[in-house]
Amino acid sequence: MQKLPATPGTLPEYAQLLRAGGLVSIPTETVYGLAADASNSEAVLSIYETKGRPRFNPLIVHCASLDMAETLAEFSPLARQLAAFWPGPLTLVLPRRPDAPLSPLVTAGLDTVAIRVPGHKLALELIELVGRPLAAPSANPSGRLSPTTAGQVVEGFGGRVPVLDGGPCPAGVESTILRVDGEAVIQLRAGALPRAEIEALIGREVSDPAAGGPVLAPGMLSSHYAPHARVRLGAAAPGPGEAYLAFGHCSLDAGGPVRNLSPAGDLREAARNLFSMLRELDASGAQTIAVAPIPSTGLGEAINDRLLRAAAPR
Ligand code: TXA
Ligand code: MG
């Protein structure tokens, strides 16, 4: 595949581009985002067009601070308590303020808005310079693997979008999304902030969306994060011709390509490597990627969620 460099440019230049309604791919601690001025409908529309994203799937708005976030949504005391994780990999879905300076396209017509303050120095500086919240989904063509390096963004969009290179993303999976509704805290998406850490802070249970209830995060379709190859989960070893994504100690002399998410069995390291290693195995041309079983404790919840969607029928 063609390798193109990330776009060189200064932060003020990228800020100017965003203020003028352009798109810029930005680094965050989770994955790269495809950012636009959240108040500018033309700019937000070009996010949907560039990603090929369905318009009913709303975007996360990135703020530089809790103060900026409070211009967009109503924060209950519980929501404010959860904001202690900011800057960090947590997205809060909260009632949208009627006077929020947001294009209606950002929220896809919902009366809630998803907000986070990313834990990445360059992202925070850029939002400060723009002086407005930035709408940003992950910077991948819709349905595909999320990018964790600038080079992957350049590849994904064929070099059409300028990329602010902040190095590889340290967390490697997307933010945890919580809906705060009265006293209830509902996890809409498992992510880089483990459930147990959230429960420890608020001293109450983080629940799951009611089975059979309304889909609360419109983007949580079952097939997502998909490589081109088929994905087979829970594989103790690869079958003939399969690529293999291992976890923990592994003494295979496999015929096919192998990557190990974390030889030491460390889930943080595994999360950081997940999307990049799936890409590498996909690029090997194997028809099927077999994946080792991964514990579902801590960050394992988010890793297994992404793997299930990668393996879902398409
Ligand atoms: O780590 C992340 O969260 C990355 C980085 C770039 O910040 N962003 C990201 O965005 O993963 P995206 O668009 O790939 O996923 C956003 C998810 C979608 O599933 C969407 O449906 C959900 O957030 N969402 C957005 N607004 C919502 C709302 N008001 N209510 C419920 N779900 C919402
Ligand atoms: Mg995404």
mmCIF file of C-alpha atoms in Angstrom, residues 66-279:
data_model
loop_
_atom_site.group_PDB
_atom_site.id
_atom_site.type_symbol
_atom_site.label_atom_id
_atom_site.label_comp_id
_atom_site.label_asym_id
_atom_site.label_seq_id
_atom_site.Cartn_x
_atom_site.Cartn_y
_atom_site.Cartn_z
ATOM 1 C CA LEU A 66 -15.134 21.445 31.370
ATOM 2 C CA ASP A 67 -16.033 25.153 31.017
ATOM 3 C CA MET A 68 -16.261 24.804 27.256
ATOM 4 C CA ALA A 69 -18.271 21.568 27.650
ATOM 5 C CA GLU A 70 -20.771 23.344 29.910
ATOM 6 C CA THR A 71 -21.696 25.674 27.024
ATOM 7 C CA LEU A 72 -23.033 22.596 25.176
ATOM 8 C CA ALA A 73 -24.833 20.436 27.744
ATOM 9 C CA GLU A 74 -26.584 20.438 31.123
ATOM 10 C CA PHE A 75 -24.258 18.924 33.731
ATOM 11 C CA SER A 76 -25.903 17.299 36.740
ATOM 12 C CA PRO A 77 -23.766 16.919 39.887
ATOM 13 C CA LEU A 78 -23.194 13.273 38.864
ATOM 14 C CA ALA A 79 -22.045 14.318 35.385
ATOM 15 C CA ARG A 80 -19.706 16.864 36.911
ATOM 16 C CA GLN A 81 -18.279 14.170 39.174
ATOM 17 C CA LEU A 82 -17.595 11.973 36.123
ATOM 18 C CA ALA A 83 -15.849 14.886 34.415
ATOM 19 C CA ALA A 84 -13.010 14.277 36.902
ATOM 20 C CA PHE A 85 -11.751 11.800 34.276
ATOM 21 C CA TRP A 86 -11.146 14.699 31.856
ATOM 22 C CA PRO A 87 -8.890 15.203 30.066
ATOM 23 C CA GLY A 88 -9.176 11.493 29.341
ATOM 24 C CA PRO A 89 -10.821 8.690 27.355
ATOM 25 C CA LEU A 90 -14.396 9.192 28.577
ATOM 26 C CA THR A 91 -17.347 10.514 26.547
ATOM 27 C CA LEU A 92 -20.473 11.728 28.370
ATOM 28 C CA VAL A 93 -23.870 11.767 26.657
ATOM 29 C CA LEU A 94 -25.834 14.584 28.310
ATOM 30 C CA PRO A 95 -28.922 16.726 27.639
ATOM 31 C CA ARG A 96 -28.032 19.264 24.961
ATOM 32 C CA ARG A 97 -28.464 22.905 25.982
ATOM 33 C CA PRO A 98 -31.033 24.678 23.789
ATOM 34 C CA ASP A 99 -28.538 27.509 23.173
ATOM 35 C CA ALA A 100 -25.586 25.194 22.436
ATOM 36 C CA PRO A 101 -23.521 26.545 19.502
ATOM 37 C CA LEU A 102 -23.798 23.258 17.600
ATOM 38 C CA SER A 103 -24.830 22.358 14.093
ATOM 39 C CA PRO A 104 -27.927 20.091 14.310
ATOM 40 C CA LEU A 105 -26.000 17.626 12.122
ATOM 41 C CA VAL A 106 -23.610 16.924 15.013
ATOM 42 C CA THR A 107 -26.328 15.397 17.177
ATOM 43 C CA ALA A 108 -28.310 13.913 14.271
ATOM 44 C CA GLY A 109 -31.480 15.433 15.689
ATOM 45 C CA LEU A 110 -31.132 13.935 19.204
ATOM 46 C CA ASP A 111 -31.787 16.064 22.298
ATOM 47 C CA THR A 112 -28.523 14.794 23.812
ATOM 48 C CA VAL A 113 -24.915 15.537 22.896
ATOM 49 C CA ALA A 114 -21.796 13.371 23.311
ATOM 50 C CA ILE A 115 -18.838 15.322 24.725
ATOM 51 C CA ARG A 116 -15.274 14.657 25.778
ATOM 52 C CA VAL A 117 -12.077 16.500 26.694
ATOM 53 C CA PRO A 118 -9.307 14.455 25.057
ATOM 54 C CA GLY A 119 -6.132 13.643 26.968
ATOM 55 C CA HIS A 120 -3.714 14.736 24.257
ATOM 56 C CA LYS A 121 -1.651 17.911 24.516
ATOM 57 C CA LEU A 122 -1.728 18.756 20.784
ATOM 58 C CA ALA A 123 -5.498 18.213 20.558
ATOM 59 C CA LEU A 124 -6.124 20.469 23.560
ATOM 60 C CA GLU A 125 -3.837 23.206 22.212
ATOM 61 C CA LEU A 126 -5.536 23.054 18.828
ATOM 62 C CA ILE A 127 -9.071 23.309 20.290
ATOM 63 C CA GLU A 128 -7.900 26.273 22.414
ATOM 64 C CA LEU A 129 -6.513 27.986 19.314
ATOM 65 C CA VAL A 130 -9.696 27.374 17.311
ATOM 66 C CA GLY A 131 -11.649 28.653 20.320
ATOM 67 C CA ARG A 132 -14.624 26.421 19.510
ATOM 68 C CA PRO A 133 -15.576 22.797 20.152
ATOM 69 C CA LEU A 134 -14.599 20.345 17.421
ATOM 70 C CA ALA A 135 -16.829 17.523 16.221
ATOM 71 C CA ALA A 136 -14.709 14.454 15.503
ATOM 72 C CA PRO A 137 -15.505 10.822 14.778
ATOM 73 C CA SER A 138 -12.663 8.339 14.396
ATOM 74 C CA ALA A 139 -10.687 9.154 11.233
ATOM 75 C CA ASN A 140 -11.468 5.999 9.236
ATOM 76 C CA PRO A 141 -13.790 5.289 6.333
ATOM 77 C CA SER A 142 -17.087 4.241 7.970
ATOM 78 C CA GLY A 143 -17.136 0.602 9.167
ATOM 79 C CA ARG A 144 -13.362 0.098 8.944
ATOM 80 C CA LEU A 145 -10.602 -0.141 11.559
ATOM 81 C CA SER A 146 -9.910 3.046 13.535
ATOM 82 C CA PRO A 147 -6.478 4.626 12.917
ATOM 83 C CA THR A 148 -3.895 4.858 15.695
ATOM 84 C CA THR A 149 -1.129 6.500 13.646
ATOM 85 C CA ALA A 150 -1.053 9.507 11.303
ATOM 86 C CA GLY A 151 0.132 7.278 8.450
ATOM 87 C CA GLN A 152 -2.987 5.093 8.740
ATOM 88 C CA VAL A 153 -5.208 8.188 8.407
ATOM 89 C CA VAL A 154 -3.333 9.300 5.308
ATOM 90 C CA GLU A 155 -3.759 5.826 3.802
ATOM 91 C CA GLY A 156 -7.447 5.598 4.750
ATOM 92 C CA PHE A 157 -8.416 8.807 2.988
ATOM 93 C CA GLY A 158 -5.833 8.596 0.195
ATOM 94 C CA GLY A 159 -4.062 11.728 1.424
ATOM 95 C CA ARG A 160 -7.159 13.936 0.952
ATOM 96 C CA VAL A 161 -7.264 15.117 4.586
ATOM 97 C CA PRO A 162 -4.458 17.027 6.337
ATOM 98 C CA VAL A 163 -3.215 15.154 9.411
ATOM 99 C CA LEU A 164 -1.685 16.690 12.514
ATOM 100 C CA ASP A 165 0.868 14.041 13.503
ATOM 101 C CA GLY A 166 0.946 13.472 17.266
ATOM 102 C CA GLY A 167 2.649 10.071 17.137
ATOM 103 C CA PRO A 168 0.996 6.719 17.877
ATOM 104 C CA CYS A 169 -2.108 6.915 20.112
ATOM 105 C CA PRO A 170 -1.202 5.686 23.609
ATOM 106 C CA ALA A 171 -4.558 4.016 24.444
ATOM 107 C CA GLY A 172 -5.369 2.527 21.032
ATOM 108 C CA VAL A 173 -9.127 1.938 21.499
ATOM 109 C CA GLU A 174 -11.892 4.543 21.503
ATOM 110 C CA SER A 175 -13.247 6.336 24.563
ATOM 111 C CA THR A 176 -15.756 4.733 26.907
ATOM 112 C CA ILE A 177 -19.209 6.268 26.295
ATOM 113 C CA LEU A 178 -21.571 6.807 29.233
ATOM 114 C CA ARG A 179 -25.121 8.095 29.154
ATOM 115 C CA VAL A 180 -25.882 9.973 32.365
ATOM 116 C CA ASP A 181 -29.646 9.989 32.850
ATOM 117 C CA GLY A 182 -30.819 11.221 36.245
ATOM 118 C CA GLU A 183 -29.044 8.986 38.731
ATOM 119 C CA ALA A 184 -28.418 6.242 36.169
ATOM 120 C CA VAL A 185 -25.041 5.768 34.484
ATOM 121 C CA ILE A 186 -25.340 3.558 31.403
ATOM 122 C CA GLN A 187 -22.326 2.356 29.407
ATOM 123 C CA LEU A 188 -23.143 2.746 25.703
ATOM 124 C CA ARG A 189 -19.692 1.687 24.517
ATOM 125 C CA ALA A 190 -16.900 -0.092 26.391
ATOM 126 C CA GLY A 191 -13.657 1.774 25.810
ATOM 127 C CA ALA A 192 -10.277 2.895 27.029
ATOM 128 C CA LEU A 193 -11.530 3.820 30.510
ATOM 129 C CA PRO A 194 -12.332 0.526 32.272
ATOM 130 C CA ARG A 195 -15.767 0.165 33.907
ATOM 131 C CA ALA A 196 -14.225 -0.690 37.296
ATOM 132 C CA GLU A 197 -12.368 2.645 37.443
ATOM 133 C CA ILE A 198 -15.611 4.527 36.819
ATOM 134 C CA GLU A 199 -17.497 2.526 39.440
ATOM 135 C CA ALA A 200 -14.703 3.146 41.949
ATOM 136 C CA LEU A 201 -15.010 6.924 41.480
ATOM 137 C CA ILE A 202 -18.794 7.241 41.669
ATOM 138 C CA GLY A 203 -19.408 4.445 44.164
ATOM 139 C CA ARG A 204 -22.268 2.985 42.155
ATOM 140 C CA GLU A 205 -22.823 0.497 39.386
ATOM 141 C CA VAL A 206 -22.359 1.342 35.715
ATOM 142 C CA SER A 207 -25.250 -0.445 33.981
ATOM 143 C CA ASP A 208 -25.752 -1.716 30.442
ATOM 144 C CA PRO A 209 -28.488 -0.560 28.043
ATOM 145 C CA ALA A 210 -31.701 -2.548 28.632
ATOM 146 C CA ALA A 211 -31.884 -5.582 26.331
ATOM 147 C CA GLY A 212 -34.473 -5.041 23.590
ATOM 148 C CA GLY A 213 -34.679 -1.358 24.524
ATOM 149 C CA PRO A 214 -34.020 1.503 22.131
ATOM 150 C CA VAL A 215 -30.521 1.548 20.667
ATOM 151 C CA LEU A 216 -28.966 4.310 22.704
ATOM 152 C CA ALA A 217 -25.786 4.809 20.679
ATOM 153 C CA PRO A 218 -26.861 4.853 17.051
ATOM 154 C CA GLY A 219 -23.322 3.993 15.955
ATOM 155 C CA MET A 220 -23.201 0.686 17.778
ATOM 156 C CA LEU A 221 -24.134 -1.427 14.786
ATOM 157 C CA SER A 222 -22.939 -4.977 15.059
ATOM 158 C CA SER A 223 -20.539 -4.988 12.095
ATOM 159 C CA HIS A 224 -17.841 -2.382 12.582
ATOM 160 C CA TYR A 225 -14.061 -2.083 12.968
ATOM 161 C CA ALA A 226 -13.822 -4.578 10.138
ATOM 162 C CA PRO A 227 -10.622 -5.668 8.423
ATOM 163 C CA HIS A 228 -11.016 -7.100 4.909
ATOM 164 C CA ALA A 229 -10.249 -10.629 6.119
ATOM 165 C CA ARG A 230 -12.768 -12.758 7.985
ATOM 166 C CA VAL A 231 -12.155 -12.824 11.759
ATOM 167 C CA ARG A 232 -12.401 -16.013 13.852
ATOM 168 C CA LEU A 233 -12.447 -15.530 17.627
ATOM 169 C CA GLY A 234 -11.415 -17.713 20.573
ATOM 170 C CA ALA A 235 -8.817 -19.584 18.508
ATOM 171 C CA ALA A 236 -6.218 -21.501 20.538
ATOM 172 C CA ALA A 237 -4.142 -21.815 17.348
ATOM 173 C CA PRO A 238 -4.469 -20.785 13.688
ATOM 174 C CA GLY A 239 -5.869 -23.233 11.167
ATOM 175 C CA PRO A 240 -4.132 -23.914 7.831
ATOM 176 C CA GLY A 241 -3.630 -20.680 5.876
ATOM 177 C CA GLU A 242 -4.922 -18.457 8.672
ATOM 178 C CA ALA A 243 -3.119 -15.420 10.056
ATOM 179 C CA TYR A 244 -2.956 -15.410 13.856
ATOM 180 C CA LEU A 245 -3.386 -12.685 16.445
ATOM 181 C CA ALA A 246 -1.955 -14.098 19.678
ATOM 182 C CA PHE A 247 -2.173 -12.879 23.259
ATOM 183 C CA GLY A 248 0.204 -13.847 26.061
ATOM 184 C CA HIS A 249 2.845 -16.522 25.934
ATOM 185 C CA CYS A 250 2.681 -18.288 22.591
ATOM 186 C CA SER A 251 5.121 -20.877 21.265
ATOM 187 C CA LEU A 252 3.738 -21.468 17.811
ATOM 188 C CA ASP A 253 5.731 -22.272 14.762
ATOM 189 C CA ALA A 254 2.821 -21.243 12.597
ATOM 190 C CA GLY A 255 3.154 -21.314 8.846
ATOM 191 C CA GLY A 256 1.254 -18.047 8.424
ATOM 192 C CA PRO A 257 1.778 -14.498 9.689
ATOM 193 C CA VAL A 258 1.540 -14.037 13.469
ATOM 194 C CA ARG A 259 1.370 -10.941 15.679
ATOM 195 C CA ASN A 260 1.190 -10.984 19.464
ATOM 196 C CA LEU A 261 -0.962 -8.291 21.128
ATOM 197 C CA SER A 262 1.064 -8.641 24.308
ATOM 198 C CA PRO A 263 3.499 -11.492 24.937
ATOM 199 C CA ALA A 264 3.400 -10.528 28.633
ATOM 200 C CA GLY A 265 -0.416 -10.725 28.692
ATOM 201 C CA ASP A 266 -0.792 -7.000 29.475
ATOM 202 C CA LEU A 267 -4.230 -5.693 28.394
ATOM 203 C CA ARG A 268 -3.036 -2.083 28.065
ATOM 204 C CA GLU A 269 -0.358 -3.126 25.628
ATOM 205 C CA ALA A 270 -2.920 -5.302 23.830
ATOM 206 C CA ALA A 271 -5.372 -2.387 23.443
ATOM 207 C CA ARG A 272 -2.611 -0.160 22.092
ATOM 208 C CA ASN A 273 -1.638 -2.804 19.487
ATOM 209 C CA LEU A 274 -5.125 -4.061 18.564
ATOM 210 C CA PHE A 275 -6.038 -2.023 15.475
ATOM 211 C CA SER A 276 -2.478 -1.778 14.112
ATOM 212 C CA MET A 277 -1.885 -5.520 14.341
ATOM 213 C CA LEU A 278 -5.266 -6.315 12.753
ATOM 214 C CA ARG A 279 -4.217 -4.009 9.899
#
